[in-house]
XYZ file of C-alpha atoms in Angstrom:
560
model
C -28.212 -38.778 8.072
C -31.712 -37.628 6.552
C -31.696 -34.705 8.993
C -27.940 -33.772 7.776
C -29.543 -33.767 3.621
C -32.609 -31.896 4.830
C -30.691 -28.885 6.372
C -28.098 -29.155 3.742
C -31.241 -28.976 0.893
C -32.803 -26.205 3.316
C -29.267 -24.021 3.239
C -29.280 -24.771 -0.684
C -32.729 -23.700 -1.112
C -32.036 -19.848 1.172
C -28.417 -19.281 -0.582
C -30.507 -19.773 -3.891
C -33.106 -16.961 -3.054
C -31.025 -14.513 -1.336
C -28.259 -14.842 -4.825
C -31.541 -14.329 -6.766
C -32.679 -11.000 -4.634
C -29.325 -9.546 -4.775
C -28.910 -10.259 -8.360
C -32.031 -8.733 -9.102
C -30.917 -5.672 -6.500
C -27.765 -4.938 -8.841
C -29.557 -5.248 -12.081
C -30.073 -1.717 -13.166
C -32.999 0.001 -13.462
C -33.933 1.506 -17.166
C -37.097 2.859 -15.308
C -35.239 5.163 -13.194
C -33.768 8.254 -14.744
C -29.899 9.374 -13.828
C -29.600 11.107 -11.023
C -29.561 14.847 -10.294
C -26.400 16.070 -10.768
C -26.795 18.858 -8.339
C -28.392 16.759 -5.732
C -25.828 19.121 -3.112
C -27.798 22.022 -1.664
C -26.621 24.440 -4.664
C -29.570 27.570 -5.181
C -30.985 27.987 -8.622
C -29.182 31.120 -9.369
C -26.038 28.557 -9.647
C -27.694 26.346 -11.444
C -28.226 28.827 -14.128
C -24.751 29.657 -13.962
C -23.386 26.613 -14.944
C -25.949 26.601 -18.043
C -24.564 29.473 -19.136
C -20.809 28.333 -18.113
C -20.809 25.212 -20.841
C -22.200 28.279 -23.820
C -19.851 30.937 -22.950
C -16.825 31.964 -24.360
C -13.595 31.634 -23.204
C -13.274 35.740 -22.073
C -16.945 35.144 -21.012
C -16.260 32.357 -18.530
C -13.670 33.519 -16.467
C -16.823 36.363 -15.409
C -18.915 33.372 -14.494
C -16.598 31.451 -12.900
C -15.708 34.943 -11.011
C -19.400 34.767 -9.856
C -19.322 31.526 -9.097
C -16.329 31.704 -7.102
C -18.337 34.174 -4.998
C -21.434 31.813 -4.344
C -18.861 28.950 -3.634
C -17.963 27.901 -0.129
C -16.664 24.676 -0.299
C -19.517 23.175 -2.696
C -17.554 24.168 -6.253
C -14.509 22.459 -5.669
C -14.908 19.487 -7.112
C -16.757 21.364 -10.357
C -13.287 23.465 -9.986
C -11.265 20.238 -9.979
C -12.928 18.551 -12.673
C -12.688 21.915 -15.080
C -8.844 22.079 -13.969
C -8.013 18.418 -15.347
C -9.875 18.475 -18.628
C -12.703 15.785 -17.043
C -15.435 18.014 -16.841
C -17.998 17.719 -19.738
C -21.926 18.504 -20.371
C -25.215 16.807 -22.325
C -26.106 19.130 -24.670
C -29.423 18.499 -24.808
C -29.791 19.167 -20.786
C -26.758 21.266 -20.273
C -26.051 19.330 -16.977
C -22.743 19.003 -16.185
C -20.437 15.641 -15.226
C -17.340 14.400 -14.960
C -16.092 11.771 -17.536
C -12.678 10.150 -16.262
C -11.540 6.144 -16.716
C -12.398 3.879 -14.680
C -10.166 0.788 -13.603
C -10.785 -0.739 -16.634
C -9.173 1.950 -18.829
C -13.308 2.720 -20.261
C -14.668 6.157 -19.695
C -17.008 6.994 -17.992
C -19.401 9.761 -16.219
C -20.081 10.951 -13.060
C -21.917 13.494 -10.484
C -19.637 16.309 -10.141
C -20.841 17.146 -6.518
C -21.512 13.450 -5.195
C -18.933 11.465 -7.084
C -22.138 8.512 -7.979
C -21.442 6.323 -11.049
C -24.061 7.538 -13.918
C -25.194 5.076 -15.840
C -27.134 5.296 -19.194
C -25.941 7.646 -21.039
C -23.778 7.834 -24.191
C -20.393 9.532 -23.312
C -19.940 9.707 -27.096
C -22.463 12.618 -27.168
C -20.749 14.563 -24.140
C -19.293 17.643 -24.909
C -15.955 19.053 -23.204
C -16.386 22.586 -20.994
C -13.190 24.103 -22.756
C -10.796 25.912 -20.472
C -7.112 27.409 -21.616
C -4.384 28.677 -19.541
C -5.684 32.039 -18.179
C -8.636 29.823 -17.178
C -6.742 27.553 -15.247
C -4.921 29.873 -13.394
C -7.909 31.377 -12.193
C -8.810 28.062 -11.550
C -6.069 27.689 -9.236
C -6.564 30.387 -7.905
C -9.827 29.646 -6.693
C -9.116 26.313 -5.585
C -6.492 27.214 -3.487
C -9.036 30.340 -1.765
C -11.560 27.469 -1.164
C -8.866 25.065 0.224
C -7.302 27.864 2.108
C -10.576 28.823 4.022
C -13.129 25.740 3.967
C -10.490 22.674 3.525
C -8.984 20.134 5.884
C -5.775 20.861 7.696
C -3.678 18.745 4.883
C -5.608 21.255 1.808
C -5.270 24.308 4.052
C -1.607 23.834 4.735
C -1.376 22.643 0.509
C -2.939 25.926 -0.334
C -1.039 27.964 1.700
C 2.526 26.678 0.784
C 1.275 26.807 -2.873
C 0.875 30.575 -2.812
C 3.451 31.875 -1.294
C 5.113 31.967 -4.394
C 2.584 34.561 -6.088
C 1.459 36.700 -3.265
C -0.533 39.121 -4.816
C -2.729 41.684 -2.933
C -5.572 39.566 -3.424
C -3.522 36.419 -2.318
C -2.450 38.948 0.998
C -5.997 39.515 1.966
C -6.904 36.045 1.713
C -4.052 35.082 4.123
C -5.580 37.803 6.304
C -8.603 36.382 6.368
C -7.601 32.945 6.937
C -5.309 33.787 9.788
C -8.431 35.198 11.820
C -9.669 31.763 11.507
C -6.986 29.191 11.451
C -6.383 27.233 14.516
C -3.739 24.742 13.751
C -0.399 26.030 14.275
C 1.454 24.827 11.731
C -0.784 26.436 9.337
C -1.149 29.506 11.026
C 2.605 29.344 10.674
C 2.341 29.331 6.868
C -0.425 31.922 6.646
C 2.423 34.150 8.946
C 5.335 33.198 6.427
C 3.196 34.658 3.768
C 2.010 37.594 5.516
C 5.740 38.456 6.977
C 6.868 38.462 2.876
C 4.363 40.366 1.964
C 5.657 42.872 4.376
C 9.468 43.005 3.033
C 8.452 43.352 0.222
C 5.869 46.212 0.500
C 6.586 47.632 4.035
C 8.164 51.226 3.888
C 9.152 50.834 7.018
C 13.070 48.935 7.979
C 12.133 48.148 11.162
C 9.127 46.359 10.153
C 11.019 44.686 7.261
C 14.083 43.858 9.459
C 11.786 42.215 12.045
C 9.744 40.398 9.239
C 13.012 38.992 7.808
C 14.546 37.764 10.994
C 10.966 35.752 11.590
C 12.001 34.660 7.928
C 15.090 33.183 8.946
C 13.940 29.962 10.715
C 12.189 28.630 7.632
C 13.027 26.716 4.700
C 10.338 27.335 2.071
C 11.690 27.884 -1.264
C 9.933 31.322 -1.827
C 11.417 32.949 1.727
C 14.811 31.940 0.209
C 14.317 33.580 -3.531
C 13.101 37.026 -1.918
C 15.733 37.131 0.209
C 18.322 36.212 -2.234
C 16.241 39.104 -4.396
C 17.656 41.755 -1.567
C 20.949 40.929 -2.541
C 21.088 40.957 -6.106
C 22.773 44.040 -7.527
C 22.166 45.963 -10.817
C 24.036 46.411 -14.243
C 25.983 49.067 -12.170
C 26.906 46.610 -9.515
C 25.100 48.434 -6.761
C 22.642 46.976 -4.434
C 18.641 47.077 -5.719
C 17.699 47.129 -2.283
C 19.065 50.586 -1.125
C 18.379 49.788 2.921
C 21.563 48.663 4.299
C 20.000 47.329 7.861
C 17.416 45.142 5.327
C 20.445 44.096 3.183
C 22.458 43.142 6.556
C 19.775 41.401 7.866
C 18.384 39.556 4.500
C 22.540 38.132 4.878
C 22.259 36.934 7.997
C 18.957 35.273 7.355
C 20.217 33.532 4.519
C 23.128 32.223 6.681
C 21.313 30.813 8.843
C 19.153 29.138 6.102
C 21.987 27.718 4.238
C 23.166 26.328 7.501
C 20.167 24.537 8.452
C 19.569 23.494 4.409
C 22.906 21.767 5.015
C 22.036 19.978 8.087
C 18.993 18.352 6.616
C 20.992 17.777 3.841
C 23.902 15.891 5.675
C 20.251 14.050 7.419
C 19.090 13.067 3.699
C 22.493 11.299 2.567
C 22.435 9.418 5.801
C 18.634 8.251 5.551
C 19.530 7.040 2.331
C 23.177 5.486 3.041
C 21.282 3.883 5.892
C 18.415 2.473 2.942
C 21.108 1.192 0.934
C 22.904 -0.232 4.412
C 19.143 -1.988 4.943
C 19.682 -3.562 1.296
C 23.057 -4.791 1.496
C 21.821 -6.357 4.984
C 19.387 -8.343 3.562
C 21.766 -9.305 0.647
C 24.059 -10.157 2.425
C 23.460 -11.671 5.455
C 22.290 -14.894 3.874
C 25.557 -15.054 2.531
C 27.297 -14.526 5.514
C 25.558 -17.706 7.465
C 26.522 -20.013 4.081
C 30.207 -18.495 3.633
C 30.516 -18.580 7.460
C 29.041 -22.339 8.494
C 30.045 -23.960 4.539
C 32.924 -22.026 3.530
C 31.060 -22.053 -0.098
C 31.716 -19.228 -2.626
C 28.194 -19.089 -3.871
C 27.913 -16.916 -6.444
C 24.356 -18.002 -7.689
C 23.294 -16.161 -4.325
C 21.870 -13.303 -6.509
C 19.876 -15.175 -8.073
C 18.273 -15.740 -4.974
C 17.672 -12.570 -4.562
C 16.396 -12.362 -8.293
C 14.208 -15.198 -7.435
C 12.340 -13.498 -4.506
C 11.223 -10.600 -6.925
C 9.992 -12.441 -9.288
C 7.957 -14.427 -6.989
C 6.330 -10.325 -5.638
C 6.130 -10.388 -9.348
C 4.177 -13.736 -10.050
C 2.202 -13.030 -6.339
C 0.683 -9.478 -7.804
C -0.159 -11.452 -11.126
C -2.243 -14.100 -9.046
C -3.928 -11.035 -6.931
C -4.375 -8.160 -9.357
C -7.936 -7.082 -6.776
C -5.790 -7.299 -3.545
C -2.432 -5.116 -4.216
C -2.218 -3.858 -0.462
C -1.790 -7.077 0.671
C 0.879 -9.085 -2.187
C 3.857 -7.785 -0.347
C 2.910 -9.580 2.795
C 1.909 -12.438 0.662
C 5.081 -12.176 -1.166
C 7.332 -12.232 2.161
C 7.148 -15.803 3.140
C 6.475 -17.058 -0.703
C 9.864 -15.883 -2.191
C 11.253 -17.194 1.300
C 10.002 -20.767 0.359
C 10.780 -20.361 -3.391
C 14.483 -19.063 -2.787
C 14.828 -21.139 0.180
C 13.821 -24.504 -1.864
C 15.586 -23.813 -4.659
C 18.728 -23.256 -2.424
C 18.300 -26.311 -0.825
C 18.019 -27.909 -4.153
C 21.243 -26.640 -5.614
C 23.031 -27.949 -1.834
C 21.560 -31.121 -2.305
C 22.664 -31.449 -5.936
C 25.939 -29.726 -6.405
C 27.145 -28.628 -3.664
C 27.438 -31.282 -1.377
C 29.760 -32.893 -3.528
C 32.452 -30.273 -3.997
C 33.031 -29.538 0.222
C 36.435 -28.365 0.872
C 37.320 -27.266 -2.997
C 36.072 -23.398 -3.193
C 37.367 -23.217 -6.587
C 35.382 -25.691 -7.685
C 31.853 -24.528 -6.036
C 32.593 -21.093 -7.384
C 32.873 -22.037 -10.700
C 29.715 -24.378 -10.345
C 27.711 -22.127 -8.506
C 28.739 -19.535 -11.615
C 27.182 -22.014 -13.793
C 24.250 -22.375 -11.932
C 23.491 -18.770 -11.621
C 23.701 -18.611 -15.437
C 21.099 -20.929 -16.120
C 18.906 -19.981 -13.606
C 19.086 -16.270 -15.417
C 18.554 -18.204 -18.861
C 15.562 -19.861 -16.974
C 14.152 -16.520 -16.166
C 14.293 -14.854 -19.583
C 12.682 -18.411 -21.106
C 9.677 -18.133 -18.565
C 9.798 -14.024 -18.148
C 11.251 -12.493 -21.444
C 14.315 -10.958 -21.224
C 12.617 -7.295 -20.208
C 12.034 -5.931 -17.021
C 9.055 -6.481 -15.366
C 7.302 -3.454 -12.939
C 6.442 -4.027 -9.455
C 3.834 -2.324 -8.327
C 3.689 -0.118 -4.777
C 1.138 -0.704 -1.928
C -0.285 2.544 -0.902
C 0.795 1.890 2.463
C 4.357 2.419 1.010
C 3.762 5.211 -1.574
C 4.444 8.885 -0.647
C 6.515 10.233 2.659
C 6.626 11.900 6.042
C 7.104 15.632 5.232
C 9.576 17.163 8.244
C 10.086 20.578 6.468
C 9.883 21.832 3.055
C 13.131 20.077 2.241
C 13.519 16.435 4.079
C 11.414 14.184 3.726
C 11.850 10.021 4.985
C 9.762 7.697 2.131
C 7.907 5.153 3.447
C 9.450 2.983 1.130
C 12.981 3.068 2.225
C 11.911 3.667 5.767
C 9.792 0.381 5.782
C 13.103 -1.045 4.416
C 15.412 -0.153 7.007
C 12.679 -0.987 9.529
C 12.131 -4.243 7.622
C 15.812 -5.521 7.539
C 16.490 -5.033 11.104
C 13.476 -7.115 12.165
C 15.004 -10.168 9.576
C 18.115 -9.832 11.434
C 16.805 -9.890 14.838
C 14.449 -12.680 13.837
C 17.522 -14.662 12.488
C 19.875 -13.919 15.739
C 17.128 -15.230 17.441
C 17.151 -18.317 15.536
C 20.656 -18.575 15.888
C 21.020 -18.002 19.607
C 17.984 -19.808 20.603
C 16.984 -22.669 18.770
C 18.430 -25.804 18.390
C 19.479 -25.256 14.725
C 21.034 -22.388 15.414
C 23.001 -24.766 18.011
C 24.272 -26.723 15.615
C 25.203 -24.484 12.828
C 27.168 -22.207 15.474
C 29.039 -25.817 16.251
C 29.761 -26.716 12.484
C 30.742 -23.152 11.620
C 33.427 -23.270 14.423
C 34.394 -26.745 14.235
C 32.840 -29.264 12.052
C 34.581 -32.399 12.797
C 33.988 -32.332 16.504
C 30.279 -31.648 15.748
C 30.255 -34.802 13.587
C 31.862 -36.725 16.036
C 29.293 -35.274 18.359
C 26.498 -36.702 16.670
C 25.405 -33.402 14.647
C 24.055 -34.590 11.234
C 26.533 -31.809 9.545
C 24.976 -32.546 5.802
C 21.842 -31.968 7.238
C 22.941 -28.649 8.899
C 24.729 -28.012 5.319
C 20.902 -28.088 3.716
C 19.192 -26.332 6.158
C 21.621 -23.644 6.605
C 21.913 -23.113 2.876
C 18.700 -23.193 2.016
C 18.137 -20.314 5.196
C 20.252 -18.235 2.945
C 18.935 -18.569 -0.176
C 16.047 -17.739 1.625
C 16.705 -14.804 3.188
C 17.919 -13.123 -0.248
C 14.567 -14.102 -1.757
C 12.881 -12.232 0.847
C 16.150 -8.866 -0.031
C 14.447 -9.569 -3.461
C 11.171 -8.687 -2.034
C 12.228 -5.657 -0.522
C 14.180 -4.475 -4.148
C 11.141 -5.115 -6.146
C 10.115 -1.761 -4.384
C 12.534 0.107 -5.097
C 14.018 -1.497 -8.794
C 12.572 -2.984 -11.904
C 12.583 -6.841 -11.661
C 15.033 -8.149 -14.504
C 17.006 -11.316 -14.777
C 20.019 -9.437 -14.096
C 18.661 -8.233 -10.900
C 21.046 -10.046 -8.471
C 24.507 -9.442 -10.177
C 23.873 -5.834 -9.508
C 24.613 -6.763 -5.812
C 26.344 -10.149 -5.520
C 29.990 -7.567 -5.324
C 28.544 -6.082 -2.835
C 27.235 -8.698 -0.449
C 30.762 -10.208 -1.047
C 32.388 -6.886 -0.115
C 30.150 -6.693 3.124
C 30.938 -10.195 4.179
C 34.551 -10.078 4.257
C 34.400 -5.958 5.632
C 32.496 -7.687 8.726
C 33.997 -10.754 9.522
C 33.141 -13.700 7.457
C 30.429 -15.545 9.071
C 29.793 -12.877 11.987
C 26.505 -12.001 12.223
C 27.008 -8.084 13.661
C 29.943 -7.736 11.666
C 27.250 -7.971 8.412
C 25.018 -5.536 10.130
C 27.899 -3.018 10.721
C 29.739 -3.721 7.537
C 26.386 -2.959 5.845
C 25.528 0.089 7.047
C 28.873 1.093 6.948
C 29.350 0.515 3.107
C 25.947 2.030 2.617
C 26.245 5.180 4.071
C 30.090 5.723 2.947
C 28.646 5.175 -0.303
C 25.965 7.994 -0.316
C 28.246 10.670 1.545
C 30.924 9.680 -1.681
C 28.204 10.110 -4.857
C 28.154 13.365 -5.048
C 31.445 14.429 -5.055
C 33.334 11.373 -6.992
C 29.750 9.781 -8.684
C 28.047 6.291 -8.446
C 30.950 4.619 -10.180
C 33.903 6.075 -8.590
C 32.356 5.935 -5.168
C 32.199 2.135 -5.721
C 35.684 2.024 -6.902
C 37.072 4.471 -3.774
C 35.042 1.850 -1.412
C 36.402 -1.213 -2.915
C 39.873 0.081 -2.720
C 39.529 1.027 1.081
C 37.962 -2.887 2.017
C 41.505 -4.262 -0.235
C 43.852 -1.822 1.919
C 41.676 -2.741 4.956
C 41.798 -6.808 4.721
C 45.353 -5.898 4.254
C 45.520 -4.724 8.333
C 42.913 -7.109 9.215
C 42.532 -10.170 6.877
C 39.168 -11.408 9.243
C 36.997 -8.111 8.935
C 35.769 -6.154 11.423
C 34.294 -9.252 13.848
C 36.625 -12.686 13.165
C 35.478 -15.846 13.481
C 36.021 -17.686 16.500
C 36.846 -20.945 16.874
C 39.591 -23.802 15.361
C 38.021 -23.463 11.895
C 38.819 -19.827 11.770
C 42.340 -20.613 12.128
């Protein structure tokens, strides 16, 4: 025992002095003066240029950024950056330069221009803002994009290059020139030959060389090869052609054919990505209803709030871990599972139990129940939407081409919803739960008889549900604001998706979902949100009227 308090004391006594060095390693050092701003290997002759940069005038600094532009490989772009968003400001007792931005705490603050280092004392309020105005920032730019073009990384170089085909000036055609010589990924070298190929159309003398530019043109789908080609077939006040080459003209036609063609194809791609998003979301909605409609023969329409439930628990999870963002989703996942899932089980245990074999009834109580679990939410929450923020693991997209893209969000969605409904097929084929709610949904007085605890199966099963839409509420917190209302936007739907399928089928869900979802994209934008919905609703009442058990009936004596 005295050997255990001796080491403990001994451990005390080392955590003690190495908190005391590091606490004395972060305290900052007045002594020290800030750091040199152009610590980068930048010559002297630039140095005096930026002196002279904060003085000028407005005319005057577009020379001196000229000049600097010239001395610049990749070294001024973040000076270029900072003078391009407003951050970039000087002492002006020193003349150096830094950039003042906010910091995570909304306070501003400076910093090296070249190396990005925090500086710390000095007084911001003394800083004075480089002015710029709009010729400036255009030149700006335009030497931004020359520096990306030529010293970037692939993802700046391929930026740069899609940002000026739009303006290709002569000086804009020599710098393609130049960075073509260089350029060794293809798809970039692609771009730089986009740019160089309009450049000729539209300055070439020669048709040949302008038929065979346009034909390379044909196969891409950058917004600036379609406007100059739609600019060979515009006609005049006298309705005859501006472009007086007929083989150009035929050939500019042909190319824009084949354009529009593949524009629609990538478009008919887009509406089904995003039916298939909204498929993903109706899954998850609805598939917890389809094991509690299917095994309980309950109308529950408090099964949005569920779903409501689940995002305010990604809500409540981001509160508690405001330093750890990339992680609250995966936190959130089996959280809102329990909190749904629990709260299901307590409204089976409750209400529900009691009112077997009277649907009316549990509709109307489950309606009840969803209202005061809303009115619960807006006494805890307030009434107003709350926003969910976005890991950065699911912000932005995959690019394909200029016009389709697949967002990570939706994507990790779809991908998402399919692994919850393997997961629960697996627990429904191969566990021993599964067993038994496969045996009450198909006949429940056998199972009893059996020796299957069916209230027991009642609770689990229900409370599986409920806990599967609090992790559907998870997923819509990504792409929704979270609101007490949340779930009655798709209660209909998880209803419609249910009976479409089968009630209580398992694939029929997954198919119905999808179905519904991407029906319901390919109908927006032709009839609108609204009237899709109606049109879609209309088809599932003509439908159960062929085929009152949905896609995939129910087997079994119960479904009789």
């Amino acid at each position: 025992m005295k050997q255990i308090i001796v080491r403990f004391g001994l451990l005390m006594a080392l955590s003690l002095s190495l908190g005391s060095s590091w606490l004395h390693a972060q305290e900052p050092n007045s002594e020290n003066p800030a750091p040199d701003q152009y610590a980068v290997s930048i010559s002297a002759e630039v140095k005096v240029l930026f002196q002279e940069l904060v003085a000028a005038s407005l005319r005057d600094k577009s020379k001196i950024l000229k000049q600097l532009d010239q001395h610049s490989g990749r070294e001024m772009l973040p000076m270029f950056e900072a003078m391009l968003n407003g951050e970039l400001y000087y002492q002006p007792d020193g003349l150096q330069l830094y950039q003042v931005k906010e910091n995570a705490s909304g306070n501003a603050v400076a910093y090296s221009v070249f190396g990005g280092e925090l500086v710390d004392g000095l007084s911001i309020k003394k800083f004075k803002k480089v002015r710029v105005n709009n010729s400036l920032r255009k030149q700006l730019r335009n030497s931004i994009a020359r520096i990306q073009l030529l010293y970037g990384e692939e993802s700046e170089r391929k930026a740069a290059a899609e940002t000026m085909l739009s303006a290709m000036s002569d000086s804009a055609v020599a710098l393609f020139q130049e960075a073509r010589e260089k350029e060794t990924v293809k798809e970039v070298q692609q771009l730089l030959d986009v740019g160089l190929a309009m450049n000729t159309v539209s300055t070439s003398v020669d048709s040949t060389e302008r038929v065979a530019a346009i034909r390379a043109l044909s196969s891409r789908l950058e917004l600036p090869v379609k406007n100059l080609l739609m600019r060979l077939m515009d006609k005049n006040s006298d309705g005859e052609f501006k472009e007086a080459d007929p083989l150009v003209r035929s050939a500019a036609e042909s190319a824009l054919k084949d354009i529009d063609g593949r524009i629609a194809y990538y478009g008919l791609l887009e509406k089904l990505f995003f039916g298939l998003s909204l498929g993903s979301v109706f899954l998850l909605a609805a598939i917890g209803l389809a094991i509690t409609f299917g095994v309980m023969g309950v109308i529950n329409m408090a099964h949005g709030e569920m779903i409501m439930l689940g995002a305010y628990t990604t809500y409540v999870v981001q509160l508690l871990m405001p330093n750890h963002l990339e992680w609250t989703i995966l936190v959130a996942i089996p959280a809102a599972f329990l909190v749904s899932g629990s709260v299901g089980v307590l409204i089976e245990r409750s209400v529900i139990r009691f009112l077997h074999g009277r649907p009316l009834e549990t509709l109307l109580a489950t309606f009840g129940i969803s209202l005061i679990l809303q009115q619960l939410v807006r006494t805890i929450f307030s009434p107003l939407n709350r926003q969910v923020s976005t890991p950065d693991w699911l912000s932005g997209s995959i690019e394909l081409n200029p016009i389709f893209s697949l967002t990570y969000n939706r994507l990790s969605i779809l991908i998402f919803s399919l692994i919850v409904f393997g997961l629960l097929m697996l627990v429904m084929k191969k566990t021993s739960l599964g067993l038994n709610v496969r045996a009450v949904s198909q006949n429940r007085d056998m199972a009893r008889a059996m020796g299957i605890k069916t209230e027991r199966v009642d609770s689990m099963t229900f409370g599986l549900g409920s806990g599967i839409a609090g992790v559907a509420g998870v997923a819509l917190s990504q792409l929704t604001n979270v609101g007490p209302n949340l779930g009655q936007s798709y209660i209909i739907d998880s209803f419609m998706v249910v009976v479409f399928g089968g009630v209580g089928n398992l694939l029929g869900t997954l198919v119905g979902s999808f179905s519904l979802g991407v029906a319901n994209k390919f109908l927006e934008p032709a009839t609108g949100a609204v009237l899709a919905n109606i049109i879609i609703l209309v088809f599932i009442i003509l439908f159960i009227q062929k085929r009152p058990k949905g896609l995939f009936p129910q087997k079994g004596r119960a479904a009789e």
